Tab-separated table of C-alpha atoms and ligand atoms in Angstrom:
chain	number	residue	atom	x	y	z
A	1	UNK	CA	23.307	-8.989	0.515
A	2	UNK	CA	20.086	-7.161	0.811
A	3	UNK	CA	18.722	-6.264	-2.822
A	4	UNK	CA	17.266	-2.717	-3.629
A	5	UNK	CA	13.482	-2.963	-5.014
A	6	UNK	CA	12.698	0.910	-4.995
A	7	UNK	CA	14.808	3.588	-5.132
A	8	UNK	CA	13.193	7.216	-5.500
A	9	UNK	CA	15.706	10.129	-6.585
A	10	UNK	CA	15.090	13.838	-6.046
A	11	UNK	CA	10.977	13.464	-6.633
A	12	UNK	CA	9.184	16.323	-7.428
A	13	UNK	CA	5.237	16.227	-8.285
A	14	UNK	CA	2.949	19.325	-8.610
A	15	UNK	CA	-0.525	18.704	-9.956
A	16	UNK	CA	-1.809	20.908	-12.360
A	17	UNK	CA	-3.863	23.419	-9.864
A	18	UNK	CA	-1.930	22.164	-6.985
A	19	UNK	CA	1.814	23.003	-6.637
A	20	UNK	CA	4.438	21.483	-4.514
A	21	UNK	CA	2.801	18.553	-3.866
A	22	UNK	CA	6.046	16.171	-3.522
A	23	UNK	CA	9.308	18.100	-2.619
A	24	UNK	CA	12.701	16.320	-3.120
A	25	UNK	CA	12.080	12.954	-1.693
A	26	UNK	CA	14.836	10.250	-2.161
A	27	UNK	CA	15.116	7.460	-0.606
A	28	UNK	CA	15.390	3.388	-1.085
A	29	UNK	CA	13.557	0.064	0.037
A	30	UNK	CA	14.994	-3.068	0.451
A	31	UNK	CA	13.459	-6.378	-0.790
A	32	UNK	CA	11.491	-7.955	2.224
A	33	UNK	CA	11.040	-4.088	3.877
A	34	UNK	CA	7.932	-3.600	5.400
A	35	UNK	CA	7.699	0.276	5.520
A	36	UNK	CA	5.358	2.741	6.612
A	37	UNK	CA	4.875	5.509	5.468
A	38	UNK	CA	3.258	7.807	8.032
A	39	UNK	CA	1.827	11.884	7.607
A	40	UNK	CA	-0.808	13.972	8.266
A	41	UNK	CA	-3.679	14.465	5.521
A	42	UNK	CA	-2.624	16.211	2.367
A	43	UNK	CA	0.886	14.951	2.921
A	44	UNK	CA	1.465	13.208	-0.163
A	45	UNK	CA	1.528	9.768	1.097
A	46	UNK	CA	-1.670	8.707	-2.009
A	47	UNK	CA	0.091	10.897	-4.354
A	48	UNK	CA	3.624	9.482	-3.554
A	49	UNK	CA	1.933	5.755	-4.407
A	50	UNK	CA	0.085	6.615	-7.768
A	51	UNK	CA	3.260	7.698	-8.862
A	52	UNK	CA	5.261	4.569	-7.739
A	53	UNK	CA	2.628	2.412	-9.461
A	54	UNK	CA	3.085	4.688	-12.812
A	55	UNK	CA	-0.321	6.502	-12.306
A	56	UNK	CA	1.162	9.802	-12.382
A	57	UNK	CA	4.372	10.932	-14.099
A	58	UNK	CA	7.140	12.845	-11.765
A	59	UNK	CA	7.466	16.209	-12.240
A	60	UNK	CA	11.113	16.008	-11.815
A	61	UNK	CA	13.321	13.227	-10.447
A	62	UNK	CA	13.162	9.335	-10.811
A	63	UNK	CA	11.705	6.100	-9.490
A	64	UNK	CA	13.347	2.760	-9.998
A	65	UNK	CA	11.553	-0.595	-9.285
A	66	UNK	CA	13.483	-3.333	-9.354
A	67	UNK	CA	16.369	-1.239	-11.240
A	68	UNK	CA	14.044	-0.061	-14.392
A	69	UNK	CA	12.442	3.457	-14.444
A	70	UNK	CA	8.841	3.306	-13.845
A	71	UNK	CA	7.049	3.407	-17.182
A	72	UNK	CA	4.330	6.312	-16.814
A	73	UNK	CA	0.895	4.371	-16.951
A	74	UNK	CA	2.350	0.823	-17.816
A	75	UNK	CA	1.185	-1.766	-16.026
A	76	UNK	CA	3.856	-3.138	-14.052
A	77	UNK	CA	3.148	-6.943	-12.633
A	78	UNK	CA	5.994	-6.292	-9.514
A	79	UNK	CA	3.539	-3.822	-7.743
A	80	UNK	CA	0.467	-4.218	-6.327
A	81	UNK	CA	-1.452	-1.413	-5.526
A	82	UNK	CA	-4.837	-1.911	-2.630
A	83	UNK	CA	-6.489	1.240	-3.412
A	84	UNK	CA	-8.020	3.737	-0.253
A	85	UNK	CA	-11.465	2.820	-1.393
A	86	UNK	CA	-12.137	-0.652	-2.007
A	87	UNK	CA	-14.920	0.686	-4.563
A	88	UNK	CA	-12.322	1.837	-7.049
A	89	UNK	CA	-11.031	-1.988	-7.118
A	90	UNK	CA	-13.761	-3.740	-7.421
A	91	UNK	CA	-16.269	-3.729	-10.239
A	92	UNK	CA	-16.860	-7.321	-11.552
A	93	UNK	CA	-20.281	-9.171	-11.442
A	94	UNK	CA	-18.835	-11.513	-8.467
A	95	UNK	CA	-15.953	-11.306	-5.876
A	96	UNK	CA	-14.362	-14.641	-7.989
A	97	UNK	CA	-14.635	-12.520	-11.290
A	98	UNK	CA	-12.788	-9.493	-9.117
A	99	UNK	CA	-10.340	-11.261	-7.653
A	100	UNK	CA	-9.595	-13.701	-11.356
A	101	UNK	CA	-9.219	-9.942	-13.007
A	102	UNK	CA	-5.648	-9.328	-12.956
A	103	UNK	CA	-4.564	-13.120	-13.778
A	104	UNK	CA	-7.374	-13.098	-16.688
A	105	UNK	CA	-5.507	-10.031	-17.638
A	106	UNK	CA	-2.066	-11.510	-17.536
A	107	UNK	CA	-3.180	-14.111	-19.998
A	108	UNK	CA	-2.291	-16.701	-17.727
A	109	UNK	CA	-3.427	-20.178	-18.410
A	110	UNK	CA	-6.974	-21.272	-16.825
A	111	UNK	CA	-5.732	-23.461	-14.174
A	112	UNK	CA	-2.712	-21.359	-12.728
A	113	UNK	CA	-6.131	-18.187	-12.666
A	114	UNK	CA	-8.281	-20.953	-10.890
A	115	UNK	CA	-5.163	-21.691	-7.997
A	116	UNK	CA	-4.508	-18.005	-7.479
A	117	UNK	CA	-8.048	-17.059	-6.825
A	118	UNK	CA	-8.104	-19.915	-4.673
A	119	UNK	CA	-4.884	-18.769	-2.786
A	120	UNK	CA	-5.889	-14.952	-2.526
A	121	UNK	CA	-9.557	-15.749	-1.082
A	122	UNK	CA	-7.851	-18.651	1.462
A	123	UNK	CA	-4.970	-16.118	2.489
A	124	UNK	CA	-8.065	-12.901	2.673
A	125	UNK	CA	-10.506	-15.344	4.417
A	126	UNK	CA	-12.944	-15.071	1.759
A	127	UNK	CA	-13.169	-17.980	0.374
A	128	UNK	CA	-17.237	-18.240	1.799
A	129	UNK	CA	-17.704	-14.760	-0.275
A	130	UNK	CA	-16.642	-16.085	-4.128
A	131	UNK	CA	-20.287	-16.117	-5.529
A	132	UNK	CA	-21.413	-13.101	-3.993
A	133	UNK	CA	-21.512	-9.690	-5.774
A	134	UNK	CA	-18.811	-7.732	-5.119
A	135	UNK	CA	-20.880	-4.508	-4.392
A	136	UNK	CA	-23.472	-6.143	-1.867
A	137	UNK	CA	-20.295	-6.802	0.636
A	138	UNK	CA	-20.009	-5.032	3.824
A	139	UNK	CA	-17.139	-2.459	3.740
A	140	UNK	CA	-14.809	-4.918	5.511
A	141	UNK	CA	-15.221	-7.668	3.558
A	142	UNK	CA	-14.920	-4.995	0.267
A	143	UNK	CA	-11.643	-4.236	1.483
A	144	UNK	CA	-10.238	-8.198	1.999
A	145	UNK	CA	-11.488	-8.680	-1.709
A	146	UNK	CA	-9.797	-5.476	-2.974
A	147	UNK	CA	-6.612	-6.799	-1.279
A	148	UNK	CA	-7.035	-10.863	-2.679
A	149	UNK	CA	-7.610	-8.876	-5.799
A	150	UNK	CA	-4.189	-7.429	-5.780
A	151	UNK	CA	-2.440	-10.554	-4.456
A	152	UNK	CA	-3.740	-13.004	-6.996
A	153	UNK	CA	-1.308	-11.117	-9.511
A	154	UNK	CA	1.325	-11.940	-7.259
A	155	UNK	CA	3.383	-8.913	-7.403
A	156	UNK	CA	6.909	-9.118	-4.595
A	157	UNK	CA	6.027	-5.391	-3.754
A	158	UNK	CA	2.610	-4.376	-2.290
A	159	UNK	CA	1.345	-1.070	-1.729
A	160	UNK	CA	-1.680	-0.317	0.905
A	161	UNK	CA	-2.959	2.731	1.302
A	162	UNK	CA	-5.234	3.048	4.846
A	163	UNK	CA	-5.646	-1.014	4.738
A	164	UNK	CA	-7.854	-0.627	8.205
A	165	UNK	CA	-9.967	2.514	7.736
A	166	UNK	CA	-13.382	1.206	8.886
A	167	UNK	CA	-12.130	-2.497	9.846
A	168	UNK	CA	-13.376	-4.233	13.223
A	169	UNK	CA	-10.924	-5.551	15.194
A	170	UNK	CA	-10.651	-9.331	13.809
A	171	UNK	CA	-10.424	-7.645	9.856
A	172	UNK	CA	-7.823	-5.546	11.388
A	173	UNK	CA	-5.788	-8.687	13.118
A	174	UNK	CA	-6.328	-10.856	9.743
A	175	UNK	CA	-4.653	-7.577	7.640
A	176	UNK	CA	-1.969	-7.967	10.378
A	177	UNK	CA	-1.406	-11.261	10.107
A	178	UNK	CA	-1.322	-10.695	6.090
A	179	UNK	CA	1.316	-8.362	6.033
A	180	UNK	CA	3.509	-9.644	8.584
A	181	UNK	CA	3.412	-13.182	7.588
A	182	UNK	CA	3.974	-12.886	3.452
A	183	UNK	CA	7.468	-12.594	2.412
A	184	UNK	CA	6.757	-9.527	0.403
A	185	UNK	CA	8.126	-5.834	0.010
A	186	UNK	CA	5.549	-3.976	1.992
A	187	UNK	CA	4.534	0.235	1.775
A	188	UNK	CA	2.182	0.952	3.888
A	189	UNK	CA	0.141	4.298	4.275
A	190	UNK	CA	-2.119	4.115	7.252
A	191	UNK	CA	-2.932	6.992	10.174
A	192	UNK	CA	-3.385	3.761	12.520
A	193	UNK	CA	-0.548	4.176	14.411
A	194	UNK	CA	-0.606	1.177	16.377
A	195	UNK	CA	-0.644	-0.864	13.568
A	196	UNK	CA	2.055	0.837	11.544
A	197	UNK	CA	4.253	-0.127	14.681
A	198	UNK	CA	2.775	-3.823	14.425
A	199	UNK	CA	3.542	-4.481	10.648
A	200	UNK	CA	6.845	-1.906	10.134
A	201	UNK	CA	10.004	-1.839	11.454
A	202	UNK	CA	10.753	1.454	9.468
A	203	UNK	CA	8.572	4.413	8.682
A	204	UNK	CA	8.789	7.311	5.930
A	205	UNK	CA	7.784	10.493	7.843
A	206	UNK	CA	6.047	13.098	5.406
A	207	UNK	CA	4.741	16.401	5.773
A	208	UNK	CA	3.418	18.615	3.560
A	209	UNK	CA	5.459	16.775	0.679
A	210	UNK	CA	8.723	17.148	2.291
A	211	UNK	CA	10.455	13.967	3.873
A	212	UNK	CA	10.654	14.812	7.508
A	213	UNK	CA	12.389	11.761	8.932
A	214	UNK	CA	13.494	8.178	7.695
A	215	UNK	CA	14.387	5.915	10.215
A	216	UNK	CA	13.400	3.250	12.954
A	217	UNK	CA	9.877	2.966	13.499
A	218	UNK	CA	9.603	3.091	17.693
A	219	UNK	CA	12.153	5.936	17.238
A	220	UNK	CA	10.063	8.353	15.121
A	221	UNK	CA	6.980	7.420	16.225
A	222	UNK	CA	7.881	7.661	19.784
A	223	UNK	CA	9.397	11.179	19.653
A	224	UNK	CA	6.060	13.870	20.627
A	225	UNK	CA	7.279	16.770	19.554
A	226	UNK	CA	8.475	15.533	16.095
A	227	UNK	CA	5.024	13.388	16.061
A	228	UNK	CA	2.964	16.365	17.173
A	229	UNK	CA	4.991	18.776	14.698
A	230	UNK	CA	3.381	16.988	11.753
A	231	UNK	CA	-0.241	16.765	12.987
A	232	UNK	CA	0.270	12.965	14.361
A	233	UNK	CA	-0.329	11.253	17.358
A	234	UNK	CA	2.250	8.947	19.497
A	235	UNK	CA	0.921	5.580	19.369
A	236	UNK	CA	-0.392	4.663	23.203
A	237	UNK	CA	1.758	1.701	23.528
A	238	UNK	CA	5.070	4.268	23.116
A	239	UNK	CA	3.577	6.746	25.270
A	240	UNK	CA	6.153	6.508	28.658
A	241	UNK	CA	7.697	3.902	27.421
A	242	UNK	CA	11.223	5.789	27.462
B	1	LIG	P1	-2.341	12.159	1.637
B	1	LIG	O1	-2.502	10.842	0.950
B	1	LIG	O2	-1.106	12.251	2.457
B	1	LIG	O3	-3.576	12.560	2.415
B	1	LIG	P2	-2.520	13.258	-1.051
B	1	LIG	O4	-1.387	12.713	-1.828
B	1	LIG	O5	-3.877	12.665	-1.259
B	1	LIG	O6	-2.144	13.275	0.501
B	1	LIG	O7	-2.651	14.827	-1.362
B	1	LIG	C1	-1.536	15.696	-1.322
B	1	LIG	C2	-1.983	17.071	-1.769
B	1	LIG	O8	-2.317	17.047	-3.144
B	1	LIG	C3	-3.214	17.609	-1.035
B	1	LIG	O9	-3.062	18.999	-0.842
B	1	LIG	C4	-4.335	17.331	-2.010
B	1	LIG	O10	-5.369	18.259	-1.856
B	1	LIG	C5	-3.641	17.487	-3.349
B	1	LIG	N1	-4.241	16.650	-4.397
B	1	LIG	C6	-4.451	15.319	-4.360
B	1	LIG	N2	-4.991	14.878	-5.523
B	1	LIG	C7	-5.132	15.963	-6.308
B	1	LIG	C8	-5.617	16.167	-7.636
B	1	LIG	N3	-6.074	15.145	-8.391
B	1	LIG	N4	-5.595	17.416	-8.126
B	1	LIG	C9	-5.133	18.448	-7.397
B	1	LIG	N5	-4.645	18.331	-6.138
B	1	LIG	C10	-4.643	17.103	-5.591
């Protein structure tokens, strides 16, 4: 039977000088789901994940991970969060030291910190970059760090917000390969269309902090005048394909 991992009820958010932000969004993820989560800018897509990760506090509604309410700013060790800007993640004296953070801060014992840096950096392909400071890295290799960072805690639901903004092609491929080959609950944010359709079978469509559409991820994405609608683009490979 599949298992329920988030469920969001009725979710309203307005920041303080900016109203209306989120709108009534419900919905649910199963465990193992890779979703995207797709919307022009100013949707809501970064605000929607701060508040899953207990960042911000719902105006109205609820979020449930895993069947508890989300705790408003308590860390919570089943979601991971890869931040847009790797720069926010990273801030240790050495890409070891940023990815060993969140197990350090888990108070987990030395060698079970040592064997999930180890794992992160192998599954990132950065294993060559653990001495090196974390802020002399090019911006793809920031962003393969910030995501081993995440990963080393180990958490069964990961969150990426624009994972290939400024990636070459083989960064992109490895992120690919990432997502689609760990056994995790996956939200993704991205405006890369092409790969949203490579690493999701569903997608979340959101515009200006209403849910538009929730459904199959060809379908949605392959519909113009829905895509075009909210500012979005069919990805080429659906263009006459029906
Ligand atoms: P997206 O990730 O889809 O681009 P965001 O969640 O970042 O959208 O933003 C949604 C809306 O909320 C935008 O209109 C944005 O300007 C506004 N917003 C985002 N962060 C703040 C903030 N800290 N204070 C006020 N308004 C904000």
């Amino acid at each position: 039977m599949k298992k329920e991992v988030i469920q969001v009820q009725s979710l309203c958010y307005s920041y303080e000088d900016k109203k209306d932000v989120l709108k009534d969004i419900s919905f649910t993820v199963n465990e193992g789901e890779s979703v995207g989560i797709i919307g022009p800018n100013g949707a809501g897509k970064t605000t929607l994940f701060l508040l899953l990760c207990g960042i911000l506090k719902p105006t109205k509604g609820s979020i449930r991970i895993k069947g508890k309410e989300v705790v408003y700013r308590a860390f919570n060790p089943a979601v991971g969060y890869v931040f847009q800007n790797p720069d926010d993640q990273l801030f240790s004296p050495t890409v070891w030291d940023d990815v060993a953070f969140g197990p350090i801060n888990m108070a987990l014992p030395r060698e079970e910190i040592n064997k999930r840096v180890e794992r992160a950096l192998d599954i990132c392909n950065c294993k060559q970059l653990a001495d090196r400071p974390s802020h002399h890295l090019s911006g793809g290799e920031k962003r393969m760090v910030a995501i081993a960072s995440v990963l080393s805690m180990e958490p069964e639901i990961m969150i990426y917000d624009e994972p290939t903004a400024s990636m070459d092609m083989r960064s992109r491929r490895n992120i690919i390969k990432l997502v689609t080959s760990n056994k995790k609950t996956n939200l993704i944010a991205s405006h890369d269309m092409e790969f949203i359709l490579e690493t999701c079978q569903r997608v979340i469509l959101i515009d200006s902090g209403k849910l538009i559409r929730d459904g199959h991820a060809a379908e949605i994405m392959s519909n113009s005048e829905l895509m075009e609608t909210c500012g979005l683009e069919v990805p080429h490979s659906l263009k006459n394909s029906g």
